[in-house]
C-alpha positions as semicolon CSV with decimal commas, in nm:
position;residue;x (nm);y (nm);z (nm)
1;M;-0,018;0,028;0,022
2;L;0,271;0,246;0,064
3;E;0,550;0,209;-0,219
4;N;0,311;0,483;-0,419
5;L;0,267;0,705;-0,104
6;F;0,650;0,712;-0,060
7;I;0,680;0,750;-0,499
8;K;0,473;1,069;-0,418
9;S;0,634;1,098;-0,097
10;E;0,996;1,210;-0,249
11;Q;0,831;1,353;-0,566
12;F;0,709;1,630;-0,316
13;L;1,031;1,662;-0,128
14;Q;1,241;1,733;-0,425
15;R;0,960;1,984;-0,549
16;S;0,919;2,173;-0,224
17;N;1,279;2,177;0,005
18;L;1,391;2,514;-0,103
19;K;1,694;2,664;-0,006
20;Y;1,545;2,923;0,155
21;K;1,398;2,853;0,553
22;R;1,165;3,072;0,750
23;Y;1,165;3,185;1,092
24;F;0,948;2,887;1,179
25;I;1,208;2,623;1,085
26;N;1,542;2,782;1,275
27;R;1,309;2,835;1,614
28;Y;1,109;2,536;1,642
29;K;1,274;2,170;1,608
30;F;0,959;1,922;1,612
31;E;1,116;1,730;1,925
32;H;0,752;1,602;2,073
33;Q;0,597;1,268;1,959
34;M;0,323;1,448;1,814
35;S;0,338;1,791;1,635
36;I;0,034;1,993;1,458
37;L;0,132;2,304;1,265
38;L;-0,144;2,495;1,184
39;G;-0,173;2,856;0,957
40;S;-0,335;3,039;0,665
41;R;-0,305;2,908;0,307
42;G;0,032;3,016;0,127
43;I;0,253;3,097;0,416
44;G;0,447;2,780;0,367
45;K;0,351;2,490;0,595
46;S;0,451;2,238;0,335
47;T;0,776;2,363;0,223
48;T;0,859;2,364;0,618
49;L;0,728;1,993;0,631
50;A;0,958;1,910;0,314
51;Q;1,252;2,100;0,485
52;Y;1,242;1,952;0,814
53;M;1,147;1,586;0,665
54;S;1,491;1,621;0,410
55;D;1,722;1,750;0,679
56;N;1,631;1,514;0,930
57;Y;1,547;1,197;0,800
58;T;1,639;0,909;0,543
59;E;1,413;0,806;0,238
60;T;1,287;0,493;0,408
61;Q;1,257;0,665;0,799
62;R;0,993;0,918;0,615
63;L;0,670;0,936;0,466
64;Y;0,457;1,295;0,358
65;V;0,099;1,165;0,304
66;S;-0,140;1,527;0,145
67;F;-0,478;1,473;0,197
68;D;-0,503;1,693;-0,086
69;D;-0,400;1,429;-0,257
70;I;-0,561;1,121;-0,126
71;I;-0,952;1,066;-0,268
72;N;-0,989;0,726;-0,131
73;T;-0,987;0,770;0,252
74;E;-1,150;0,433;0,306
75;K;-0,850;0,267;0,158
76;F;-0,601;0,545;0,274
77;T;-0,685;0,561;0,648
78;M;-0,417;0,760;0,863
79;L;-0,462;0,417;1,123
80;K;-0,361;0,233;0,805
81;I;-0,128;0,430;0,661
82;A;0,084;0,453;1,050
83;Q;0,042;0,074;1,113
84;E;0,205;-0,024;0,743
85;F;0,440;0,253;0,818
86;S;0,558;0,110;1,178
87;L;0,594;-0,239;1,036
88;N;0,879;-0,142;0,796
89;N;1,027;0,076;1,058
90;G;0,948;0,446;1,008
91;K;1,005;0,725;1,196
92;L;0,891;1,045;1,055
93;L;0,520;1,055;0,944
94;C;0,373;1,361;0,816
95;F;0,010;1,461;0,717
96;D;-0,059;1,760;0,532
97;E;-0,415;1,909;0,498
98;I;-0,591;1,749;0,796
99;H;-0,863;1,923;0,823
100;K;-0,962;1,757;0,473
101;Y;-0,988;1,412;0,668
102;P;-1,345;1,336;0,846
103;S;-1,222;1,145;1,162
104;W;-0,832;1,335;1,157
105;S;-0,861;1,385;1,573
106;A;-0,983;1,053;1,651
107;E;-0,669;0,861;1,399
108;L;-0,399;1,089;1,550
109;K;-0,497;1,004;1,910
110;A;-0,497;0,658;1,810
111;I;-0,135;0,679;1,635
112;Y;-0,056;0,859;1,941
113;D;-0,107;0,577;2,162
114;T;-0,037;0,299;1,938
115;Y;0,279;0,387;1,784
116;P;0,501;0,562;2,024
117;D;0,785;0,509;1,773
118;I;0,639;0,739;1,528
119;K;0,688;1,085;1,505
120;V;0,403;1,257;1,354
121;I;0,362;1,619;1,222
122;A;0,037;1,729;1,048
123;T;-0,071;2,058;0,889
124;G;-0,404;2,219;0,894
125;S;-0,600;2,534;0,833
126;S;-0,577;2,805;1,064
127;A;-0,894;2,755;1,166
128;L;-0,870;2,375;1,294
129;E;-0,971;2,322;1,664
130;I;-0,774;2,013;1,822
131;N;-0,967;1,994;2,137
132;R;-1,235;1,974;1,986
133;G;-1,534;1,727;2,058
134;T;-1,409;1,381;2,247
135;H;-1,092;1,349;2,104
136;D;-0,927;1,592;2,256
137;L;-0,561;1,617;2,136
138;S;-0,466;1,924;2,376
139;R;-0,286;1,669;2,610
140;R;-0,090;1,481;2,344
141;A;0,025;1,754;2,078
142;I;0,208;2,052;2,056
143;V;0,055;2,305;1,865
144;Y;0,220;2,550;1,652
145;K;0,048;2,860;1,463
146;M;0,289;2,980;1,163
147;L;0,307;3,341;1,026
148;G;0,312;3,470;0,728
149;M;0,610;3,651;0,673
150;S;0,712;3,968;0,843
151;F;0,900;4,251;0,651
152;R;1,275;4,108;0,785
153;E;1,194;3,743;0,590
154;F;1,068;3,925;0,297
155;L;1,442;4,121;0,285
156;E;1,628;3,790;0,362
157;L;1,386;3,555;0,073
158;H;1,386;3,865;-0,194
159;Y;1,758;4,046;-0,164
160;D;1,946;3,804;0,057
161;Y;1,986;4,025;0,362
162;K;2,049;3,866;0,673
163;L;1,919;4,053;0,934
164;D;1,847;4,033;1,267
165;Y;1,500;4,018;1,421
166;Y;1,437;4,211;1,754
167;S;1,178;4,254;2,063
168;L;0,936;4,509;2,065
169;E;1,141;4,626;2,372
170;D;1,501;4,680;2,182
171;I;1,309;4,879;1,919
172;L;1,128;5,111;2,158
173;K;1,461;5,162;2,326
174;N;1,730;5,157;2,043
175;H;1,555;5,195;1,729
176;T;1,759;5,506;1,635
177;Q;2,098;5,272;1,640
178;I;1,887;4,976;1,495
179;S;1,741;5,185;1,163
180;K;2,107;5,353;1,100
181;D;2,258;4,965;1,065
182;I;1,952;4,841;0,862
183;V;2,027;5,168;0,635
184;K;2,399;5,134;0,610
185;T;2,338;4,791;0,509
186;L;2,094;4,847;0,196
187;Q;2,308;5,152;0,133
188;K;2,578;4,893;0,061
189;D;2,402;4,813;-0,264
190;D;2,249;5,119;-0,321
191;K;1,932;5,027;-0,211
192;K;1,684;5,233;0,006
193;I;1,431;5,067;0,280
194;I;1,131;5,295;0,184
195;P;1,100;5,168;-0,176
196;L;1,136;4,820;-0,048
197;F;0,893;4,841;0,239
198;K;0,665;4,986;-0,015
199;E;0,710;4,619;-0,215
200;Y;0,637;4,443;0,101
201;L;0,308;4,585;0,182
202;R;0,230;4,493;-0,152
203;H;0,302;4,163;-0,245
204;G;0,566;4,041;0,070
205;Y;0,359;3,890;0,332
206;Y;0,319;3,505;0,122
207;P;0,617;3,324;-0,004
208;Y;0,494;3,228;-0,333
209;Y;0,485;3,545;-0,462
210;L;0,828;3,460;-0,610
211;D;0,640;3,184;-0,784
212;M;0,435;3,400;-0,978
213;P;0,517;3,554;-1,329
214;N;0,393;3,886;-1,245
215;E;0,183;4,068;-0,986
216;P;-0,174;4,037;-1,085
217;M;-0,080;3,639;-1,117
218;F;-0,022;3,649;-0,746
219;F;-0,333;3,880;-0,649
220;Q;-0,513;3,581;-0,870
221;T;-0,384;3,343;-0,688
222;L;-0,431;3,550;-0,346
223;N;-0,800;3,582;-0,444
224;Q;-0,821;3,191;-0,535
225;N;-0,708;3,119;-0,195
226;I;-0,953;3,318;-0,034
227;D;-1,250;3,136;-0,174
228;V;-1,076;2,803;-0,095
229;S;-1,025;2,917;0,263
230;I;-1,377;2,977;0,296
231;E;-1,539;2,727;0,056
232;S;-1,328;2,422;0,166
233;D;-1,137;2,457;0,467
234;L;-1,420;2,633;0,691
235;L;-1,673;2,382;0,564
236;N;-1,404;2,104;0,625
237;I;-1,402;2,243;1,003
238;Y;-1,731;2,369;1,048
239;P;-1,961;2,081;0,868
240;K;-2,276;2,256;0,977
241;L;-2,202;2,529;0,752
242;N;-2,395;2,522;0,399
243;G;-2,421;2,713;0,101
244;T;-2,600;2,997;0,251
245;T;-2,357;3,078;0,537
246;I;-2,038;3,040;0,335
247;R;-2,237;3,309;0,080
248;K;-2,320;3,497;0,386
249;L;-1,902;3,486;0,487
250;K;-1,780;3,581;0,158
251;L;-2,036;3,870;0,174
252;L;-1,938;3,985;0,521
253;L;-1,537;3,978;0,376
254;A;-1,636;4,171;0,121
255;V;-1,781;4,444;0,288
256;I;-1,506;4,460;0,555
257;M;-1,259;4,499;0,261
258;K;-1,436;4,778;0,129
259;N;-1,456;4,966;0,493
260;V;-1,111;4,874;0,629
261;P;-1,007;4,925;0,937
262;F;-1,371;4,868;1,009
263;V;-1,534;5,000;1,319
264;P;-1,845;4,768;1,350
265;T;-2,189;4,857;1,372
266;L;-2,356;4,508;1,417
267;S;-2,698;4,639;1,326
268;S;-2,604;4,800;0,998
269;I;-2,340;4,425;0,908
270;K;-2,614;4,232;0,988
271;K;-2,872;4,407;0,698
272;A;-2,607;4,423;0,475
273;I;-2,518;4,045;0,495
274;D;-2,885;3,963;0,591
275;V;-2,865;3,797;0,913
276;K;-3,107;3,833;1,222
277;D;-2,882;3,830;1,541
278;D;-2,582;3,946;1,667
279;R;-2,421;3,575;1,756
280;T;-2,453;3,437;1,450
281;L;-2,263;3,760;1,310
282;K;-1,988;3,725;1,591
283;E;-1,962;3,345;1,526
284;Y;-1,895;3,464;1,138
285;L;-1,632;3,720;1,181
286;S;-1,480;3,446;1,453
287;H;-1,509;3,220;1,179
288;L;-1,307;3,453;0,918
289;D;-1,076;3,546;1,196
290;D;-0,953;3,195;1,266
291;A;-0,915;3,141;0,869
292;G;-0,685;3,432;0,847
293;L;-0,862;3,643;0,652
294;I;-0,925;3,922;0,870
295;K;-0,804;4,039;1,252
296;L;-1,022;4,135;1,549
297;L;-0,909;4,450;1,768
298;M;-1,040;4,394;2,095
299;A;-1,087;4,679;2,347
300;S;-0,889;4,484;2,621
301;S;-0,747;4,154;2,721
302;L;-1,025;4,048;2,904
303;S;-1,221;4,076;2,564
304;M;-1,359;3,725;2,409
305;N;-1,367;3,721;2,038
306;S;-1,694;3,504;2,059
307;F;-1,856;3,678;2,255
308;D;-1,752;4,058;2,256
309;K;-1,803;4,283;2,007
310;P;-1,428;4,375;1,817
311;E;-1,355;4,813;1,841
312;K;-1,181;4,770;1,504
313;I;-1,150;4,505;1,211
314;Y;-0,862;4,453;1,023
315;L;-0,764;4,264;0,702
316;A;-0,526;3,987;0,850
317;N;-0,214;4,177;0,597
318;T;-0,141;4,423;0,375
319;N;-0,127;4,216;0,032
320;L;-0,499;4,133;0,112
321;M;-0,553;4,506;0,089
322;Y;-0,416;4,538;-0,219
323;I;-0,695;4,305;-0,436
324;I;-0,847;4,685;-0,434
325;D;-0,715;4,989;-0,427
326;P;-0,639;5,082;-0,058
327;D;-0,613;5,414;0,107
328;I;-0,248;5,412;0,265
329;G;-0,343;5,514;0,624
330;N;-0,545;5,206;0,652
331;V;-0,231;5,000;0,509
332;R;0,006;5,106;0,747
333;E;-0,225;5,049;1,044
334;T;-0,308;4,701;0,873
335;F;0,072;4,662;0,906
336;F;0,108;4,739;1,236
337;M;-0,142;4,569;1,352
338;N;-0,034;4,256;1,161
339;Q;0,300;4,253;1,258
340;L;0,224;4,322;1,610
341;D;-0,032;4,062;1,642
342;N;0,221;3,805;1,481
343;Y;0,504;3,911;1,738
344;Y;0,252;3,836;2,034
345;E;0,145;3,520;1,895
346;T;0,588;3,375;1,896
347;Q;0,603;3,481;2,252
348;T;0,565;3,205;2,461
349;T;0,456;3,365;2,782
350;T;0,109;3,352;2,873
351;F;0,028;3,651;2,994
352;M;-0,314;3,759;2,921
353;N;-0,200;4,153;2,843
354;L;0,065;4,045;2,652
355;G;-0,141;4,174;2,323
356;I;-0,242;4,485;2,087
357;Y;-0,579;4,627;2,173
358;S;-0,773;4,947;2,110
359;S;-0,665;5,305;2,262
360;S;-0,946;5,593;2,316
361;R;-0,638;5,809;2,319
362;G;-0,402;5,646;1,980
363;D;-0,472;5,406;1,732
364;F;-0,352;5,115;1,966
365;Y;-0,260;5,041;2,305
366;L;0,013;4,734;2,370
367;E;0,067;4,510;2,671
368;E;-0,134;4,744;2,862
369;K;0,131;4,984;2,862
370;Y;0,237;5,144;2,559
371;I;-0,017;5,390;2,349
372;F;0,058;5,409;1,946
373;E;-0,022;5,679;1,716
374;I;0,043;5,523;1,323
375;G;0,122;5,768;1,022
376;G;0,303;5,950;0,803
377;K;0,651;6,109;0,816
378;N;0,445;6,484;0,957
379;K;0,261;6,245;1,204
380;S;0,238;6,454;1,532
381;F;0,195;6,392;1,895
382;T;-0,107;6,646;1,935
383;Q;-0,320;6,344;2,016
384;I;-0,086;6,149;2,253
385;K;0,125;6,424;2,399
386;D;0,193;6,411;2,739
387;I;0,090;6,015;2,797
388;E;0,388;5,789;2,950
389;N;0,513;5,545;2,735
390;S;0,347;5,693;2,426
391;F;0,512;5,681;2,017
392;V;0,434;5,778;1,658
393;A;0,505;5,486;1,424
394;A;0,629;5,677;1,130
395;D;0,577;5,545;0,760
396;N;0,834;5,708;0,502
397;I;1,143;5,814;0,724
398;E;1,453;5,581;0,739
399;Q;1,546;5,703;1,102
400;G;1,335;5,791;1,396
401;F;1,420;6,041;1,674
402;K;1,336;5,951;2,083
403;N;0,948;5,848;2,081
404;R;0,887;5,910;1,704
405;I;0,989;5,561;1,531
406;P;1,006;5,417;1,161
407;L;0,686;5,223;1,109
408;Y;0,937;4,969;0,897
409;L;1,084;4,883;1,200
410;F;0,783;4,672;1,316
411;G;0,883;4,446;1,074
412;F;1,195;4,344;1,228
413;L;1,033;4,185;1,545
414;Y;1,023;3,799;1,435
């Protein structure tokens, strides 16, 4: 049974074992018996699997199985594959797109309990919940969330600059020297940081841009990935969704795309997409957030996405904004929201207040400590003057001064 799977597995590795390694594979070593890697479409989960498999296991020890590829899941069940793989002294079994496999949770649990000699790595949609239902994997699997590319990674992948990443505290305290070093490094090649930053805002979040012949093809592919995320991924994860709810989810996303950053008035949104109650609308917003298509900015760390109304709604990253013609002020806010939210996702601390929230005095409130206003190079401190720990993140400046920090530097957090 495994012969054809092994052939396809090696073909996948030859095709996908790319030279460039993202932050994720350099930071996490998949040491646990079972790991589950979640993330939105197009950010490089499958490539990360290929790199890890190629670097750590021989051809006979490793096997990659994609449920995008396997149609007959009665013949090729996870459990049957694991059983035969174990008999052949296999060591690493990788399942891709597990959200497309109906009984993924039960069978992964059975594999973990029955075959301790096999290490398993599985990938799935960012909307996947491993603790749903009776087959709770939270005590067996280590769950990782993979994110799209930072501006730092974009410079590394596209232009081969090996630049450091920094903590938020490093940037707040040392941004003048950090930005000076970055600008100096680029000047050696006669390059400027601001034009490269503008490139990133348009097409730098997804690694697969380099595989596209041109930018229009990239945006066409991005549009298709949005459709698949809603029509296929969410439908596989939430089987109670139907054609009508999928249509309303797409309509809701279209409303948000035209208005981001969107200050939601629930009554107007319900009317626009023909939803009767607040709870259903909040569930729809939560689904789009889970799918990695939007980000919800909440009032505080005490807010819970499923029950509280978000203060603002953003698209998940700036590339999504350029599917239409965005306002640059909105792009700047979205970049800051995206990179800071991603930064907090990479932190291992469990403190609830370690995050990004809305602010009545500025645009954002970080860690319930720092207030930020986002704007262009002439953005003033008027709105946040005399407030302790307040900063302006300003676009179109190479270097900052005191509490005015170049916006692009917040793309060096991971």
